[in-house]
mmCIF file of C-alpha atoms in Angstrom:
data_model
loop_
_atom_site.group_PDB
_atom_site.id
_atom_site.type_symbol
_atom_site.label_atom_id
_atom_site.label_comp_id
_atom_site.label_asym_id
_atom_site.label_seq_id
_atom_site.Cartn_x
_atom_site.Cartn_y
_atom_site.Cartn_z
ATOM 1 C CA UNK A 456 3.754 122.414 14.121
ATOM 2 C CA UNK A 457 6.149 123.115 16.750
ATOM 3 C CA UNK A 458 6.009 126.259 18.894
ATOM 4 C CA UNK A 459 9.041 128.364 17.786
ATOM 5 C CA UNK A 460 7.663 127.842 14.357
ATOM 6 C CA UNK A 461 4.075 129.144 15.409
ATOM 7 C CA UNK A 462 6.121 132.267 16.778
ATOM 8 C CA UNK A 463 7.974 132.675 13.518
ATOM 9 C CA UNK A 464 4.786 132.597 11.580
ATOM 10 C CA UNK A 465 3.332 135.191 13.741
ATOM 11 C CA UNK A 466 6.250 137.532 13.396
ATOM 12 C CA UNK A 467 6.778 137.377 9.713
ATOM 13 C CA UNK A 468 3.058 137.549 9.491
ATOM 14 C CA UNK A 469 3.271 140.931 11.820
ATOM 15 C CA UNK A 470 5.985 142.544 10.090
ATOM 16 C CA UNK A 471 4.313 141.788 6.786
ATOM 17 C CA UNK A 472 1.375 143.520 7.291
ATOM 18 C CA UNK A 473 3.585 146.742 6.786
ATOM 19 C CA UNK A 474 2.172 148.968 9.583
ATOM 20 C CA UNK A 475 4.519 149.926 12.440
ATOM 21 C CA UNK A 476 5.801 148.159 15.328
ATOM 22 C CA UNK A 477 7.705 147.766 17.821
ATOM 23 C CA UNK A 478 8.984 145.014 20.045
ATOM 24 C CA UNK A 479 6.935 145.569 22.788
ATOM 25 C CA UNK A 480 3.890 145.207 20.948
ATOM 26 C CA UNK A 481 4.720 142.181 19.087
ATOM 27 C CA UNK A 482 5.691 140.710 22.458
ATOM 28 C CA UNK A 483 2.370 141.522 23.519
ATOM 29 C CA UNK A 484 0.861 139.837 20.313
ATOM 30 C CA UNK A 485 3.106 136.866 20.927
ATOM 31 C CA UNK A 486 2.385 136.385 24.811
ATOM 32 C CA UNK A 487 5.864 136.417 25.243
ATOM 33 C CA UNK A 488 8.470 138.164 26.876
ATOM 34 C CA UNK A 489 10.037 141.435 25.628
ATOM 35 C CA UNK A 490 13.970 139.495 25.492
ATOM 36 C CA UNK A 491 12.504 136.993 24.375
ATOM 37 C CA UNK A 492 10.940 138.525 21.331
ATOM 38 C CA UNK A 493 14.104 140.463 20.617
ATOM 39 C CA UNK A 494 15.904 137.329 20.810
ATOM 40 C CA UNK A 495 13.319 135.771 17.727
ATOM 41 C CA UNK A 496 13.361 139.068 15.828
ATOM 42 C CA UNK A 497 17.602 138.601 15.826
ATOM 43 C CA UNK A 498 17.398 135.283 14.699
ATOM 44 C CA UNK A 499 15.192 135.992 11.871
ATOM 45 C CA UNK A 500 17.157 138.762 10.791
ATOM 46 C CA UNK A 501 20.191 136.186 10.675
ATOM 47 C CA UNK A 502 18.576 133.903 8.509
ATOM 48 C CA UNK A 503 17.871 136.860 6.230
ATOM 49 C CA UNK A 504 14.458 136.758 6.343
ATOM 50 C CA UNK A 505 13.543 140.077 7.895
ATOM 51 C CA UNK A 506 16.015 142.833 7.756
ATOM 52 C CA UNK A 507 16.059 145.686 10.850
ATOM 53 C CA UNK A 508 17.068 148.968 9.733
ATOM 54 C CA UNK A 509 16.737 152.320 12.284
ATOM 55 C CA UNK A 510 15.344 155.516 11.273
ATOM 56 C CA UNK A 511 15.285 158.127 11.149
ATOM 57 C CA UNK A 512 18.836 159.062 9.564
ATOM 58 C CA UNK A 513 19.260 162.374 10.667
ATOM 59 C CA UNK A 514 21.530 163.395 13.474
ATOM 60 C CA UNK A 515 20.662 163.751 17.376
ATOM 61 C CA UNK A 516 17.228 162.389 16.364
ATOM 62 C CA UNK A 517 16.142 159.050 18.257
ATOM 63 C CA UNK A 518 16.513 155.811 16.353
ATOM 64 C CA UNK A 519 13.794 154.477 15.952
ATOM 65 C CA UNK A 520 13.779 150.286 14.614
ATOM 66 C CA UNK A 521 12.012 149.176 11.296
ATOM 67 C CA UNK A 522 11.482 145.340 10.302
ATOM 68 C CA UNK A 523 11.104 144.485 6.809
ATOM 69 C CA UNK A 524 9.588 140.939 5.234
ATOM 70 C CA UNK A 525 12.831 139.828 2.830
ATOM 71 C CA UNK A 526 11.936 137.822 -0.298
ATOM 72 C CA UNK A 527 13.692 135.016 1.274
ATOM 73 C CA UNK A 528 11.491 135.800 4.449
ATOM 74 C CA UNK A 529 8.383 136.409 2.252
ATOM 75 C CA UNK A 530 8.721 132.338 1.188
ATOM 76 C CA UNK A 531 9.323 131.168 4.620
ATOM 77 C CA UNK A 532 5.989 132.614 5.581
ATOM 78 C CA UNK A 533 3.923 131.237 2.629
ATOM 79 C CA UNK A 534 5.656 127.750 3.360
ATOM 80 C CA UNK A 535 4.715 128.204 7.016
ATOM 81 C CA UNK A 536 1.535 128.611 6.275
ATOM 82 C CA UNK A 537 1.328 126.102 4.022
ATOM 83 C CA UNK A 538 2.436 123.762 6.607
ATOM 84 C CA UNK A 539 0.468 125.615 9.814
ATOM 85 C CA UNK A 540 -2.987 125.113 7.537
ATOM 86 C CA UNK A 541 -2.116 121.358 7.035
ATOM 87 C CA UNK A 542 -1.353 120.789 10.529
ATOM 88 C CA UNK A 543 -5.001 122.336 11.337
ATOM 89 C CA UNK A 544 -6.544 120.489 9.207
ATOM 90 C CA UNK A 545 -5.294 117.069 10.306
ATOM 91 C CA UNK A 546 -5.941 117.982 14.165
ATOM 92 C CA UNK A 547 -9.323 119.211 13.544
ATOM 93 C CA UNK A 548 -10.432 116.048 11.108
ATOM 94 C CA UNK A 549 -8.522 113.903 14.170
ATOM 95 C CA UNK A 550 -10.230 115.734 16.552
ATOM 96 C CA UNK A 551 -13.537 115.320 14.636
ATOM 97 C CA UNK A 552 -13.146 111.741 14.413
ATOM 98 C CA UNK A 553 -12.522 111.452 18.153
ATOM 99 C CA UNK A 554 -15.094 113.558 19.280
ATOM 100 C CA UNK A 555 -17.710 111.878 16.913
ATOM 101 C CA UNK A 556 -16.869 108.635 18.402
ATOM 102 C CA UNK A 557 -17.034 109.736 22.137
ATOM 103 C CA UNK A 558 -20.443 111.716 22.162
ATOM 104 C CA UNK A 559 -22.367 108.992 19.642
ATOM 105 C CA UNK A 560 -23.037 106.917 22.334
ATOM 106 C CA UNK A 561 -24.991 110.081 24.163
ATOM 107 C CA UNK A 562 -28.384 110.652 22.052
ATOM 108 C CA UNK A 563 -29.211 106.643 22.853
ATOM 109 C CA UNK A 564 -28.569 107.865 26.230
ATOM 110 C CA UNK A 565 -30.702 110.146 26.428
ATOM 111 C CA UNK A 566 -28.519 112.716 27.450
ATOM 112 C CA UNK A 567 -29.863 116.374 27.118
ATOM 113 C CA UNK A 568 -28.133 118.634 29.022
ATOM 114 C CA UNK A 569 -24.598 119.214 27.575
ATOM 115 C CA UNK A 570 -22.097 121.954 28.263
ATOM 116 C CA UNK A 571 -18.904 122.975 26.993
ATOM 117 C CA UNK A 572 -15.822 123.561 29.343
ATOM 118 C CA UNK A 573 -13.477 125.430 27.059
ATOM 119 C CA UNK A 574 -13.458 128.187 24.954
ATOM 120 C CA UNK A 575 -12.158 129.010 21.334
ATOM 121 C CA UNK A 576 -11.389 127.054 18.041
ATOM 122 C CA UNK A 577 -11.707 123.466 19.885
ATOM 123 C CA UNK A 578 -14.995 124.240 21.398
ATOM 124 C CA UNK A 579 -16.220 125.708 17.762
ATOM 125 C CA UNK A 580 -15.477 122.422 16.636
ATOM 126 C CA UNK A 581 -17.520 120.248 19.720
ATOM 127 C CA UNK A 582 -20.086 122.514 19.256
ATOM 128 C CA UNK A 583 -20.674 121.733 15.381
ATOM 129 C CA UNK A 584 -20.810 118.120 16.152
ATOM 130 C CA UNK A 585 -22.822 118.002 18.703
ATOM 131 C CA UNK A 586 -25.299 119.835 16.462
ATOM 132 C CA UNK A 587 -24.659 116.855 14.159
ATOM 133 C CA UNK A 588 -25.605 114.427 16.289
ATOM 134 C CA UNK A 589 -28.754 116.583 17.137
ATOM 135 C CA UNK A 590 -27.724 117.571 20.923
ATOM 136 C CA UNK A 591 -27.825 121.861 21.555
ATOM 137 C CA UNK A 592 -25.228 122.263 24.027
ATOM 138 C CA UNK A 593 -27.440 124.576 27.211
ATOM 139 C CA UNK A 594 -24.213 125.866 28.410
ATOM 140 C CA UNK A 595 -20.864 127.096 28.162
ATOM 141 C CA UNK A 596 -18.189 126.964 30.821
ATOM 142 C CA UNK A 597 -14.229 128.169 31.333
ATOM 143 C CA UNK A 598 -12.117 128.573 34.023
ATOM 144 C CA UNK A 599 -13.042 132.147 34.879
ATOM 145 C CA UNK A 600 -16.664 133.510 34.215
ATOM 146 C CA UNK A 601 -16.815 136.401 31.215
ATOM 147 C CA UNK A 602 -17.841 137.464 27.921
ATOM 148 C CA UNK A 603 -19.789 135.685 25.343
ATOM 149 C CA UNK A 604 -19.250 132.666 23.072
ATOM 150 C CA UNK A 605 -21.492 131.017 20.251
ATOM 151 C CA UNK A 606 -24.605 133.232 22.692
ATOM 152 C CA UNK A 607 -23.611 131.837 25.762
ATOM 153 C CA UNK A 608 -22.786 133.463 28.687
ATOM 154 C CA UNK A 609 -19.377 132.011 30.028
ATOM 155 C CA UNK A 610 -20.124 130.863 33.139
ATOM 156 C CA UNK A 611 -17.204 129.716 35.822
ATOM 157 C CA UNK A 612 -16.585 126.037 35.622
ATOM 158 C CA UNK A 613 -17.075 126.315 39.642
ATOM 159 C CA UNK A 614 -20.437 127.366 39.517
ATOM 160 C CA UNK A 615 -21.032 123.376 37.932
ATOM 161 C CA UNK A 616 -23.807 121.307 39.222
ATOM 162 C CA UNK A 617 -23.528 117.614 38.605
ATOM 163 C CA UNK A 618 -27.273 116.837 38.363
ATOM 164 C CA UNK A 619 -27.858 119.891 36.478
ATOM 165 C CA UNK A 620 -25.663 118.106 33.590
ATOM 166 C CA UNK A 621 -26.034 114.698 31.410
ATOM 167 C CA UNK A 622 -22.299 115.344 29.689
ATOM 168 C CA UNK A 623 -19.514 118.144 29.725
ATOM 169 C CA UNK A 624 -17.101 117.958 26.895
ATOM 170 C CA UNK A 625 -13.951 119.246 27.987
ATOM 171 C CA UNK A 626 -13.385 121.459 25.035
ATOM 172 C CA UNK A 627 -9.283 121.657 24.462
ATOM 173 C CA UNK A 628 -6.623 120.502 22.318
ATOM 174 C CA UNK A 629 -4.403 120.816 25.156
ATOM 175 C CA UNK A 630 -4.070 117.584 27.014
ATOM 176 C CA UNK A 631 -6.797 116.700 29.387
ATOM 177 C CA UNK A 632 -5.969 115.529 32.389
ATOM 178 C CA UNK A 633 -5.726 118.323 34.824
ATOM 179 C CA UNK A 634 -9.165 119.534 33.691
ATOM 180 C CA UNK A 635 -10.162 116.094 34.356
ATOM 181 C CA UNK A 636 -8.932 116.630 37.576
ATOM 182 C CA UNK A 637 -10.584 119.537 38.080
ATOM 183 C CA UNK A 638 -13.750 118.726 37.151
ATOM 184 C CA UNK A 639 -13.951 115.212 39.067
ATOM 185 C CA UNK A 640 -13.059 117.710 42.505
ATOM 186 C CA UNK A 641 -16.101 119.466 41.509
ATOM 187 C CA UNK A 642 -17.801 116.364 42.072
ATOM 188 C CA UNK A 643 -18.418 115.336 38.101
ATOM 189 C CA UNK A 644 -18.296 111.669 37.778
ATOM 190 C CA UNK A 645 -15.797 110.532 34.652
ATOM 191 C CA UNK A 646 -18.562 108.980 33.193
ATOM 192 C CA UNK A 647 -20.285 112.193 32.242
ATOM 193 C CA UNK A 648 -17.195 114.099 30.866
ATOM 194 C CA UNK A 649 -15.851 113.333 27.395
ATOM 195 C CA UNK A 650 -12.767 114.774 25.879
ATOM 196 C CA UNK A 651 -11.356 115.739 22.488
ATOM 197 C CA UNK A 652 -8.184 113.951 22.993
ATOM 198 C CA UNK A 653 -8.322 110.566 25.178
ATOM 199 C CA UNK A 654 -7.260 110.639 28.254
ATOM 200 C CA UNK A 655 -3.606 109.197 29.017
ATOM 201 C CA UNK A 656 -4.203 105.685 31.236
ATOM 202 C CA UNK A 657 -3.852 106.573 35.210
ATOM 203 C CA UNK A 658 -0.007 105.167 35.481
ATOM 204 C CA UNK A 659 0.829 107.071 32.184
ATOM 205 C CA UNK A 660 -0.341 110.624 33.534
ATOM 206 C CA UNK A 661 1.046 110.166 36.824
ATOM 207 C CA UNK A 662 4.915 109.576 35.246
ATOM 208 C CA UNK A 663 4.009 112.064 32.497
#
């Protein structure tokens, strides 16, 4: 699913939820920039599948904007996320595959000490099949240390210690490389880290 359609999911999604709201806090929601989010609301509302109406009506008073879900809008979200929920579905059975694949070899390894690097729906999904294979991930890691996730303590990917660790699975949907990168100047041999998504070859990443 491409992005602008994500973002038109989201909005339609927003304004059909039916409580108030303005631009600047659906631009929040998005991540985006207020012009920017104007500039999506417009072209929805030329498509005719929201409608933007100001209130209140009475004279002097400050407009206010509403947004309203059109029928026509109303079917464009159910057939968005029709499509978003197939989309999820085949990356996450891809995903399942690959990451099935990569950490099978690990148990015969006798690896015991695995961490996640990465936080959210793709590490939900390592974590589930590592418990498959019968490995309890001792450790959870992001970018930046904070908060919780599946009872872990999110610890800074810095803080790392190679001998402390028999795997890390770099836990993203996002392409891999420059967390690759990262993790190899941390002093984590390639061998130990395993990916959702393969790795591009070395000549491929460095034209990409």
């Amino acid at each position: 699913m491409k992005r602008h359609q994500e973002r038109n999911l989201e909005i339609l999604t927003a304004i059909g939820e039916g409580r108030p709201l303005t631009q600047r806090a659906l631009a929040q929601r998005l991540g985006v920039a207020l012009g920017l989010t104007n500039l999506y609301l417009k072209r929805l509302a030329t498509k005719g599948l929201i409608k933007i109406s100001e209130f209140p009506r009475k004279p002097h008073a400050r407009k206010r904007l509403r947004y309203i879900l059109t029928p026509k809008g109303l079917l464009e979200k159910s057939r968005l996320t029709y499509d978003y929920v197939a989309y999820s579905l085949r990356i996450y059975r891809r995903t399942r595959e690959t990451l099935r694949e990569t950490l099978s070899h690990l148990p015969g390894n006798g690896a015991k000490r695995v961490v996640l690097y990465g936080v959210g729906e793709a590490a939900e999904l390592a974590y589930v099949t590592l418990k498959e294979l019968g490995l309890e991930p001792v450790g959870v890691y992001a970018r930046e240390a904070g908060g919780d996730f599946l009872g872990f303590s999110v610890r800074a990917i810095d803080e790392i210690l190679d001998e402390l660790v028999d795997g890390v699975v770099v836990a993203t949907f996002d392409r891999p490389e420059p967390h690759l990168a990262h993790l190899s100047a941390l002093g984590i041999p390639p061998r130990k880290v395993l990916t959702l998504r393969r790795p591009l070859p070395a000549d491929a990443s460095e034209q990409a």
